[in-house]
PDB file of C-alpha atoms in Angstrom:
ATOM      1  CA  VAL A   1       0.000   0.000   0.000  1.00 55.00           C
ATOM      2  CA  VAL A   2       2.826   2.397   0.858  1.00 53.00           C
ATOM      3  CA  VAL A   3       4.478   1.726  -2.505  1.00 55.00           C
ATOM      4  CA  LEU A   4       1.222   2.309  -4.394  1.00 49.00           C
ATOM      5  CA  LEU A   5       0.560   5.553  -2.525  1.00 51.00           C
ATOM      6  CA  SER A   6       4.070   6.763  -3.292  1.00 52.00           C
ATOM      7  CA  LEU A   7       3.391   6.296  -7.012  1.00 50.00           C
ATOM      8  CA  LEU A   8       0.545   8.811  -6.885  1.00 49.00           C
ATOM      9  CA  GLY A   9       3.093  11.591  -6.823  1.00 51.00           C
ATOM     10  CA  LEU A  10       4.378  10.465 -10.222  1.00 54.00           C
ATOM     11  CA  ALA A  11       0.934  11.081 -11.717  1.00 55.00           C
ATOM     12  CA  ALA A  12       0.615  14.603 -10.309  1.00 66.00           C
ATOM     13  CA  ALA A  13       0.224  17.516 -12.692  1.00 74.00           C
ATOM     14  CA  GLY A  14       3.413  19.288 -13.685  1.00 88.00           C
ATOM     15  CA  LYS A  15       4.564  22.827 -14.346  1.00 94.00           C
ATOM     16  CA  LEU A  16       5.342  23.409 -18.009  1.00 96.00           C
ATOM     17  CA  LEU A  17       7.162  26.341 -19.592  1.00 97.00           C
ATOM     18  CA  VAL A  18       6.268  26.898 -23.253  1.00 97.00           C
ATOM     19  CA  VAL A  19       8.546  28.793 -25.650  1.00 96.00           C
ATOM     20  CA  PRO A  20       6.609  28.729 -28.946  1.00 94.00           C
ATOM     21  CA  VAL A  21       7.338  29.820 -32.497  1.00 91.00           C
ATOM     22  CA  ASP A  22       4.788  32.168 -34.042  1.00 88.00           C
ATOM     23  CA  GLY A  23       2.614  31.492 -37.065  1.00 82.00           C
ATOM     24  CA  SER A  24       1.145  28.106 -37.902  1.00 81.00           C
ATOM     25  CA  HIS A  25       3.596  26.515 -35.453  1.00 85.00           C
ATOM     26  CA  TRP A  26       1.692  28.131 -32.584  1.00 90.00           C
ATOM     27  CA  LEU A  27      -1.767  27.269 -33.935  1.00 85.00           C
ATOM     28  CA  SER A  28      -1.085  23.534 -33.737  1.00 85.00           C
ATOM     29  CA  MET A  29       0.811  23.735 -30.442  1.00 90.00           C
ATOM     30  CA  ARG A  30      -2.078  25.616 -28.840  1.00 89.00           C
ATOM     31  CA  GLN A  31      -4.365  22.616 -29.320  1.00 85.00           C
ATOM     32  CA  ALA A  32      -1.886  20.394 -27.496  1.00 88.00           C
ATOM     33  CA  LEU A  33      -1.643  22.947 -24.676  1.00 92.00           C
ATOM     34  CA  ASP A  34      -5.431  22.956 -24.275  1.00 89.00           C
ATOM     35  CA  GLY A  35      -5.295  19.201 -23.743  1.00 88.00           C
ATOM     36  CA  LEU A  36      -2.490  19.499 -21.197  1.00 91.00           C
ATOM     37  CA  ARG A  37      -4.337  22.228 -19.315  1.00 91.00           C
ATOM     38  CA  GLN A  38      -7.481  20.091 -19.110  1.00 91.00           C
ATOM     39  CA  ARG A  39      -5.369  17.381 -17.486  1.00 91.00           C
ATOM     40  CA  GLY A  40      -4.394  19.767 -14.707  1.00 92.00           C
ATOM     41  CA  HIS A  41      -0.933  20.879 -15.816  1.00 93.00           C
ATOM     42  CA  GLU A  42       0.150  24.429 -15.034  1.00 94.00           C
ATOM     43  CA  ILE A  43       1.271  26.126 -18.249  1.00 95.00           C
ATOM     44  CA  VAL A  44       3.253  29.344 -18.658  1.00 96.00           C
ATOM     45  CA  VAL A  45       3.799  30.693 -22.176  1.00 96.00           C
ATOM     46  CA  VAL A  46       6.671  33.094 -22.855  1.00 96.00           C
ATOM     47  CA  ALA A  47       6.147  35.195 -25.985  1.00 94.00           C
ATOM     48  CA  PRO A  48       7.092  38.588 -27.479  1.00 93.00           C
ATOM     49  CA  GLU A  49       4.650  41.491 -27.327  1.00 93.00           C
ATOM     50  CA  VAL A  50       4.584  41.695 -31.144  1.00 91.00           C
ATOM     51  CA  THR A  51       3.207  38.481 -32.675  1.00 89.00           C
ATOM     52  CA  LEU A  52       1.037  37.125 -35.476  1.00 85.00           C
ATOM     53  CA  HIS A  53      -1.080  34.627 -33.566  1.00 86.00           C
ATOM     54  CA  ILE A  54       0.256  34.336 -30.004  1.00 91.00           C
ATOM     55  CA  LYS A  55      -2.189  36.454 -28.048  1.00 87.00           C
ATOM     56  CA  PRO A  56      -3.067  36.643 -24.332  1.00 84.00           C
ATOM     57  CA  SER A  57      -5.513  33.931 -23.294  1.00 81.00           C
ATOM     58  CA  LYS A  58      -7.606  33.432 -20.169  1.00 81.00           C
ATOM     59  CA  ASN A  59      -6.755  29.718 -20.308  1.00 82.00           C
ATOM     60  CA  LEU A  60      -2.972  30.202 -20.221  1.00 88.00           C
ATOM     61  CA  VAL A  61      -0.529  32.233 -18.155  1.00 93.00           C
ATOM     62  CA  MET A  62       1.197  34.539 -20.650  1.00 93.00           C
ATOM     63  CA  LYS A  63       4.495  36.281 -19.957  1.00 95.00           C
ATOM     64  CA  MET A  64       5.134  38.871 -22.671  1.00 94.00           C
ATOM     65  CA  TYR A  65       8.375  40.771 -23.255  1.00 95.00           C
ATOM     66  CA  PRO A  66       9.229  43.778 -25.497  1.00 94.00           C
ATOM     67  CA  VAL A  67      10.974  43.447 -28.874  1.00 92.00           C
ATOM     68  CA  PRO A  68      12.655  46.047 -31.139  1.00 89.00           C
ATOM     69  CA  PHE A  69      10.238  45.906 -34.096  1.00 87.00           C
ATOM     70  CA  THR A  70       6.652  46.858 -34.861  1.00 87.00           C
ATOM     71  CA  GLN A  71       3.615  44.799 -35.804  1.00 86.00           C
ATOM     72  CA  GLU A  72       3.743  46.253 -39.316  1.00 87.00           C
ATOM     73  CA  GLU A  73       7.344  45.108 -39.808  1.00 83.00           C
ATOM     74  CA  MET A  74       6.496  41.581 -38.680  1.00 82.00           C
ATOM     75  CA  ASP A  75       3.397  41.361 -40.895  1.00 81.00           C
ATOM     76  CA  GLU A  76       5.357  42.517 -43.946  1.00 82.00           C
ATOM     77  CA  ASP A  77       8.112  39.993 -43.357  1.00 76.00           C
ATOM     78  CA  PHE A  78       5.772  37.020 -42.978  1.00 74.00           C
ATOM     79  CA  GLN A  79       3.741  37.970 -46.029  1.00 78.00           C
ATOM     80  CA  GLY A  80       6.941  38.291 -48.064  1.00 76.00           C
ATOM     81  CA  PHE A  81       8.200  34.924 -46.828  1.00 72.00           C
ATOM     82  CA  THR A  82       4.962  33.197 -47.851  1.00 73.00           C
ATOM     83  CA  LYS A  83       5.106  34.824 -51.288  1.00 76.00           C
ATOM     84  CA  ASP A  84       8.741  33.803 -51.824  1.00 71.00           C
ATOM     85  CA  LEU A  85       8.112  30.248 -50.620  1.00 71.00           C
ATOM     86  CA  PHE A  86       5.346  29.486 -53.093  1.00 74.00           C
ATOM     87  CA  GLU A  87       6.596  31.521 -56.054  1.00 77.00           C
ATOM     88  CA  GLY A  88       7.867  29.419 -58.946  1.00 74.00           C
ATOM     89  CA  GLY A  89      11.155  29.570 -60.792  1.00 75.00           C
ATOM     90  CA  SER A  90      14.224  27.438 -61.386  1.00 78.00           C
ATOM     91  CA  PHE A  91      15.952  25.594 -58.568  1.00 71.00           C
ATOM     92  CA  LEU A  92      18.725  28.203 -58.399  1.00 77.00           C
ATOM     93  CA  GLU A  93      16.241  31.085 -58.350  1.00 78.00           C
ATOM     94  CA  ARG A  94      14.280  29.478 -55.523  1.00 76.00           C
ATOM     95  CA  VAL A  95      17.416  28.787 -53.478  1.00 73.00           C
ATOM     96  CA  ILE A  96      18.704  32.367 -53.842  1.00 78.00           C
ATOM     97  CA  ARG A  97      15.283  33.829 -53.067  1.00 78.00           C
ATOM     98  CA  LEU A  98      14.852  31.596 -50.017  1.00 75.00           C
ATOM     99  CA  TYR A  99      18.390  32.384 -48.828  1.00 73.00           C
ATOM    100  CA  GLN A 100      17.784  36.142 -48.975  1.00 75.00           C
ATOM    101  CA  ARG A 101      14.403  35.886 -47.264  1.00 74.00           C
ATOM    102  CA  SER A 102      15.744  33.507 -44.620  1.00 71.00           C
ATOM    103  CA  LYS A 103      18.449  35.994 -43.643  1.00 73.00           C
ATOM    104  CA  LYS A 104      15.874  38.754 -43.197  1.00 77.00           C
ATOM    105  CA  THR A 105      13.383  36.618 -41.273  1.00 78.00           C
ATOM    106  CA  SER A 106      16.127  35.079 -39.162  1.00 78.00           C
ATOM    107  CA  ALA A 107      17.339  38.529 -38.114  1.00 83.00           C
ATOM    108  CA  LEU A 108      13.856  39.329 -36.848  1.00 86.00           C
ATOM    109  CA  PHE A 109      13.573  36.105 -34.839  1.00 88.00           C
ATOM    110  CA  LEU A 110      17.138  36.460 -33.556  1.00 92.00           C
ATOM    111  CA  ALA A 111      16.276  39.899 -32.181  1.00 92.00           C
ATOM    112  CA  THR A 112      13.258  38.326 -30.450  1.00 93.00           C
ATOM    113  CA  CYS A 113      15.413  35.621 -28.855  1.00 95.00           C
ATOM    114  CA  THR A 114      18.109  38.099 -27.827  1.00 95.00           C
ATOM    115  CA  HIS A 115      15.612  40.324 -26.023  1.00 95.00           C
ATOM    116  CA  LEU A 116      14.157  37.302 -24.225  1.00 96.00           C
ATOM    117  CA  LEU A 117      17.536  36.069 -22.992  1.00 96.00           C
ATOM    118  CA  HIS A 118      18.581  39.557 -21.868  1.00 95.00           C
ATOM    119  CA  ASN A 119      15.352  40.295 -20.002  1.00 96.00           C
ATOM    120  CA  ARG A 120      16.717  39.882 -16.469  1.00 95.00           C
ATOM    121  CA  GLU A 121      13.359  40.422 -14.780  1.00 96.00           C
ATOM    122  CA  LEU A 122      11.683  37.693 -16.820  1.00 96.00           C
ATOM    123  CA  LEU A 123      14.623  35.306 -16.403  1.00 96.00           C
ATOM    124  CA  GLY A 124      14.449  35.827 -12.654  1.00 96.00           C
ATOM    125  CA  TYR A 125      10.775  34.875 -12.658  1.00 96.00           C
ATOM    126  CA  LEU A 126      11.482  31.744 -14.717  1.00 96.00           C
ATOM    127  CA  GLU A 127      14.281  30.663 -12.392  1.00 96.00           C
ATOM    128  CA  GLU A 128      12.077  31.052  -9.321  1.00 96.00           C
ATOM    129  CA  SER A 129       9.160  29.183 -10.919  1.00 94.00           C
ATOM    130  CA  LYS A 130      10.993  25.817 -10.913  1.00 94.00           C
ATOM    131  CA  PHE A 131       9.477  24.328 -14.080  1.00 96.00           C
ATOM    132  CA  ASP A 132       9.390  20.568 -14.636  1.00 96.00           C
ATOM    133  CA  ALA A 133       9.999  20.807 -18.399  1.00 96.00           C
ATOM    134  CA  ILE A 134      10.070  23.121 -21.420  1.00 97.00           C
ATOM    135  CA  LEU A 135       7.901  22.569 -24.488  1.00 97.00           C
ATOM    136  CA  THR A 136       9.236  24.319 -27.580  1.00 96.00           C
ATOM    137  CA  ASP A 137       9.432  24.195 -31.361  1.00 94.00           C
ATOM    138  CA  PRO A 138      13.092  23.662 -32.296  1.00 93.00           C
ATOM    139  CA  ILE A 139      12.769  25.246 -35.734  1.00 90.00           C
ATOM    140  CA  LEU A 140      14.270  28.121 -33.717  1.00 89.00           C
ATOM    141  CA  PRO A 141      16.575  27.043 -30.861  1.00 93.00           C
ATOM    142  CA  CYS A 142      15.739  29.839 -28.413  1.00 95.00           C
ATOM    143  CA  GLY A 143      13.624  27.519 -26.261  1.00 95.00           C
ATOM    144  CA  GLN A 144      16.452  25.013 -25.977  1.00 96.00           C
ATOM    145  CA  ILE A 145      18.925  27.746 -24.979  1.00 97.00           C
ATOM    146  CA  LEU A 146      16.530  28.615 -22.174  1.00 96.00           C
ATOM    147  CA  ALA A 147      16.186  24.937 -21.221  1.00 97.00           C
ATOM    148  CA  GLU A 148      19.964  24.666 -20.896  1.00 97.00           C
ATOM    149  CA  TYR A 149      20.079  27.824 -18.784  1.00 97.00           C
ATOM    150  CA  LEU A 150      17.305  26.627 -16.444  1.00 97.00           C
ATOM    151  CA  SER A 151      18.617  23.015 -16.416  1.00 96.00           C
ATOM    152  CA  VAL A 152      15.218  21.476 -17.184  1.00 96.00           C
ATOM    153  CA  PRO A 153      14.353  18.728 -19.696  1.00 97.00           C
ATOM    154  CA  SER A 154      12.934  19.785 -23.044  1.00 97.00           C
ATOM    155  CA  VAL A 155      10.204  18.351 -25.253  1.00 97.00           C
ATOM    156  CA  TYR A 156      10.078  19.325 -28.927  1.00 97.00           C
ATOM    157  CA  PHE A 157       6.876  19.799 -30.908  1.00 95.00           C
ATOM    158  CA  LEU A 158       7.615  20.074 -34.622  1.00 91.00           C
ATOM    159  CA  GLN A 159       7.124  18.897 -38.172  1.00 86.00           C
ATOM    160  CA  GLN A 160      10.656  19.368 -39.437  1.00 83.00           C
ATOM    161  CA  ILE A 161      13.688  21.645 -39.097  1.00 86.00           C
ATOM    162  CA  PRO A 162      15.368  23.386 -42.042  1.00 79.00           C
ATOM    163  CA  CYS A 163      18.338  21.528 -43.506  1.00 80.00           C
ATOM    164  CA  GLY A 164      17.421  18.302 -41.731  1.00 83.00           C
ATOM    165  CA  LEU A 165      18.986  19.343 -38.441  1.00 89.00           C
ATOM    166  CA  GLU A 166      16.720  16.924 -36.596  1.00 90.00           C
ATOM    167  CA  TYR A 167      18.685  14.080 -38.199  1.00 89.00           C
ATOM    168  CA  GLN A 168      22.042  15.575 -37.312  1.00 89.00           C
ATOM    169  CA  ALA A 169      21.002  16.360 -33.733  1.00 93.00           C
ATOM    170  CA  THR A 170      19.625  12.867 -33.060  1.00 94.00           C
ATOM    171  CA  GLN A 171      22.197  11.013 -35.209  1.00 94.00           C
ATOM    172  CA  CYS A 172      19.251   9.615 -37.142  1.00 92.00           C
ATOM    173  CA  PRO A 173      19.964   8.091 -40.584  1.00 90.00           C
ATOM    174  CA  ASN A 174      18.824  10.335 -43.429  1.00 83.00           C
ATOM    175  CA  PRO A 175      19.835   8.455 -46.592  1.00 81.00           C
ATOM    176  CA  PRO A 176      19.504  10.427 -49.838  1.00 77.00           C
ATOM    177  CA  SER A 177      18.875   7.091 -51.532  1.00 78.00           C
ATOM    178  CA  TYR A 178      15.189   7.272 -50.580  1.00 75.00           C
ATOM    179  CA  VAL A 179      14.494  10.341 -48.408  1.00 79.00           C
ATOM    180  CA  PRO A 180      13.558  13.114 -50.898  1.00 81.00           C
ATOM    181  CA  ARG A 181      15.224  16.517 -50.466  1.00 76.00           C
ATOM    182  CA  VAL A 182      13.458  19.874 -50.711  1.00 69.00           C
ATOM    183  CA  PHE A 183      12.686  21.187 -54.226  1.00 67.00           C
ATOM    184  CA  THR A 184      13.518  17.885 -55.961  1.00 76.00           C
ATOM    185  CA  ASP A 185       9.890  16.760 -56.433  1.00 77.00           C
ATOM    186  CA  HIS A 186      11.150  13.191 -56.017  1.00 81.00           C
ATOM    187  CA  THR A 187       9.293  10.354 -54.367  1.00 79.00           C
ATOM    188  CA  ASP A 188      10.823   7.744 -52.077  1.00 78.00           C
ATOM    189  CA  ARG A 189      11.351   5.526 -55.156  1.00 83.00           C
ATOM    190  CA  MET A 190      14.152   6.996 -57.257  1.00 86.00           C
ATOM    191  CA  THR A 191      16.350   5.912 -60.128  1.00 88.00           C
ATOM    192  CA  PHE A 192      20.131   6.071 -59.720  1.00 90.00           C
ATOM    193  CA  LEU A 193      20.363   9.455 -61.474  1.00 90.00           C
ATOM    194  CA  GLN A 194      17.564  10.820 -59.291  1.00 87.00           C
ATOM    195  CA  ARG A 195      19.451   9.694 -56.198  1.00 87.00           C
ATOM    196  CA  VAL A 196      22.545  11.537 -57.413  1.00 87.00           C
ATOM    197  CA  ARG A 197      20.410  14.618 -58.054  1.00 85.00           C
ATOM    198  CA  ASN A 198      18.840  14.211 -54.627  1.00 80.00           C
ATOM    199  CA  MET A 199      22.282  14.288 -53.025  1.00 83.00           C
ATOM    200  CA  LEU A 200      23.401  17.329 -55.021  1.00 83.00           C
ATOM    201  CA  TYR A 201      20.259  19.258 -54.042  1.00 77.00           C
ATOM    202  CA  ASP A 202      21.234  18.826 -50.402  1.00 76.00           C
ATOM    203  CA  ILE A 203      24.413  20.909 -50.790  1.00 76.00           C
ATOM    204  CA  PRO A 204      22.738  24.391 -50.648  1.00 70.00           C
ATOM    205  CA  ASN A 205      21.268  23.465 -47.279  1.00 71.00           C
ATOM    206  CA  PHE A 206      24.660  23.974 -45.662  1.00 70.00           C
ATOM    207  CA  PHE A 207      24.663  27.626 -46.778  1.00 70.00           C
ATOM    208  CA  LEU A 208      21.045  28.209 -45.751  1.00 70.00           C
ATOM    209  CA  CYS A 209      21.660  26.722 -42.313  1.00 76.00           C
ATOM    210  CA  ASP A 210      24.778  28.779 -41.778  1.00 75.00           C
ATOM    211  CA  ALA A 211      22.854  31.997 -42.464  1.00 70.00           C
ATOM    212  CA  VAL A 212      19.917  31.050 -40.241  1.00 76.00           C
ATOM    213  CA  PHE A 213      21.446  29.163 -37.313  1.00 87.00           C
ATOM    214  CA  GLN A 214      25.036  30.355 -36.873  1.00 88.00           C
ATOM    215  CA  PRO A 215      23.932  33.571 -35.100  1.00 91.00           C
ATOM    216  CA  TYR A 216      22.025  31.413 -32.587  1.00 92.00           C
ATOM    217  CA  ALA A 217      25.148  29.389 -31.877  1.00 94.00           C
ATOM    218  CA  LYS A 218      27.036  32.619 -31.147  1.00 94.00           C
ATOM    219  CA  LEU A 219      24.191  33.931 -28.972  1.00 95.00           C
ATOM    220  CA  ALA A 220      23.944  30.643 -27.050  1.00 96.00           C
ATOM    221  CA  SER A 221      27.709  30.481 -26.492  1.00 96.00           C
ATOM    222  CA  GLU A 222      27.757  34.005 -25.057  1.00 96.00           C
ATOM    223  CA  PHE A 223      24.645  33.446 -22.927  1.00 96.00           C
ATOM    224  CA  LEU A 224      25.615  30.028 -21.543  1.00 96.00           C
ATOM    225  CA  GLY A 225      29.297  30.850 -21.155  1.00 95.00           C
ATOM    226  CA  ARG A 226      30.591  27.921 -23.205  1.00 95.00           C
ATOM    227  CA  ASP A 227      31.068  27.078 -26.872  1.00 95.00           C
ATOM    228  CA  VAL A 228      28.029  25.307 -28.323  1.00 94.00           C
ATOM    229  CA  THR A 229      26.631  24.579 -31.755  1.00 92.00           C
ATOM    230  CA  VAL A 230      22.974  24.399 -32.723  1.00 92.00           C
ATOM    231  CA  PRO A 231      23.097  20.591 -33.259  1.00 91.00           C
ATOM    232  CA  ASP A 232      24.666  20.314 -29.785  1.00 93.00           C
ATOM    233  CA  LEU A 233      21.734  22.251 -28.323  1.00 95.00           C
ATOM    234  CA  LEU A 234      19.081  20.289 -30.192  1.00 95.00           C
ATOM    235  CA  SER A 235      20.619  16.963 -29.222  1.00 95.00           C
ATOM    236  CA  GLN A 236      19.688  17.614 -25.586  1.00 95.00           C
ATOM    237  CA  ALA A 237      15.946  17.097 -26.184  1.00 96.00           C
ATOM    238  CA  SER A 238      14.271  14.308 -24.212  1.00 96.00           C
ATOM    239  CA  ILE A 239      11.381  13.713 -26.634  1.00 96.00           C
ATOM    240  CA  TRP A 240      10.679  14.801 -30.203  1.00 96.00           C
ATOM    241  CA  LEU A 241       6.920  14.984 -30.879  1.00 94.00           C
ATOM    242  CA  MET A 242       6.817  14.820 -34.694  1.00 91.00           C
ATOM    243  CA  LYS A 243       3.740  16.213 -36.460  1.00 88.00           C
ATOM    244  CA  ILE A 244       4.078  13.715 -39.297  1.00 85.00           C
ATOM    245  CA  ASP A 245       2.818  10.276 -40.224  1.00 81.00           C
ATOM    246  CA  PHE A 246       3.572   7.820 -42.974  1.00 79.00           C
ATOM    247  CA  VAL A 247       0.301   8.471 -44.795  1.00 79.00           C
ATOM    248  CA  LEU A 248       1.007  12.038 -45.915  1.00 75.00           C
ATOM    249  CA  HIS A 249       4.808  11.768 -45.545  1.00 77.00           C
ATOM    250  CA  TYR A 250       7.312   9.364 -47.046  1.00 77.00           C
ATOM    251  CA  PRO A 251       8.608   6.581 -44.788  1.00 79.00           C
ATOM    252  CA  LYS A 252      11.980   7.419 -43.278  1.00 82.00           C
ATOM    253  CA  PRO A 253      14.131   6.334 -40.325  1.00 87.00           C
ATOM    254  CA  LEU A 254      13.255   7.544 -36.827  1.00 91.00           C
ATOM    255  CA  MET A 255      15.032   7.414 -33.490  1.00 94.00           C
ATOM    256  CA  PRO A 256      13.476   5.894 -30.331  1.00 95.00           C
ATOM    257  CA  ASN A 257      12.709   9.303 -28.779  1.00 95.00           C
ATOM    258  CA  MET A 258      10.869  10.495 -31.918  1.00 94.00           C
ATOM    259  CA  VAL A 259       7.119  10.062 -31.398  1.00 93.00           C
ATOM    260  CA  LEU A 260       4.688  10.526 -34.305  1.00 91.00           C
ATOM    261  CA  VAL A 261       1.686  12.627 -33.227  1.00 86.00           C
ATOM    262  CA  SER A 262       0.259  13.036 -36.734  1.00 76.00           C
ATOM    263  CA  GLY A 263      -3.084  14.845 -36.943  1.00 63.00           C
ATOM    264  CA  VAL A 264      -2.745  16.803 -33.718  1.00 60.00           C
ATOM    265  CA  ASN A 265      -2.133  19.814 -35.956  1.00 53.00           C
ATOM    266  CA  CYS A 266      -5.475  19.441 -37.759  1.00 54.00           C
ATOM    267  CA  ALA A 267      -8.329  21.739 -36.748  1.00 55.00           C
ATOM    268  CA  SER A 268     -11.295  20.001 -35.159  1.00 55.00           C
ATOM    269  CA  LYS A 269     -13.928  21.433 -37.459  1.00 60.00           C
ATOM    270  CA  LYS A 270     -15.872  20.293 -40.481  1.00 65.00           C
ATOM    271  CA  LEU A 271     -14.341  21.455 -43.752  1.00 56.00           C
ATOM    272  CA  SER A 272     -16.459  22.994 -46.505  1.00 63.00           C
ATOM    273  CA  GLN A 273     -16.556  21.478 -49.961  1.00 55.00           C
TER     274      GLN A 273
END
């Protein structure tokens, strides 16, 4: 009886810190947070004052912090990114366009992360709160930098990370022989020449990742007081909740701490014709 009673503490609700990424990333995460809240977990969301979709909610504790840009600047950047992403053109044109847009968007998000990590009042509150875990979207590593600083385990909620960093961080196999790369329009069944092309298309990713993630590595190294890389940071995650399945996505290798959560990102409403 004593042993059974002692196990009740393991089922108690926890205290969760959430460091989200704005846009559609937040819309799907919010549904998961609603489920966690209904199960009795205490949830605190840290977000910038200027956002697209992350707004104060009576169901969640929101801790907002100032950032050095306006709502108009953020709206313009996101609209431009969407336009660039879906605009046609040759492979080279799309890579150059995405590279230029990624640098601009990354600078905006980097400024957001920098102001969070240098907000001493907010950091003091987070330290005193003694969270059990951090839930974040690793497409931007700011949440993981905070997890390292607070020494709490992290849970990732994502679909994928640019340049396949989820494979590098988890040491998960990512063979170009049957895992299609971005912009190739290949399936998971390729001829030999398509596999060669698939491998060549992966080369620009190194340049894109350097532009987007290298500033975060520098910021993390300065903030944590030790040299770190972004893959080093991401490798510290306890669980990767992957918003994919093998119905709408091609089969590919996974690691034991990668959990497929599939349709959690789908809205619970009837679609029109």
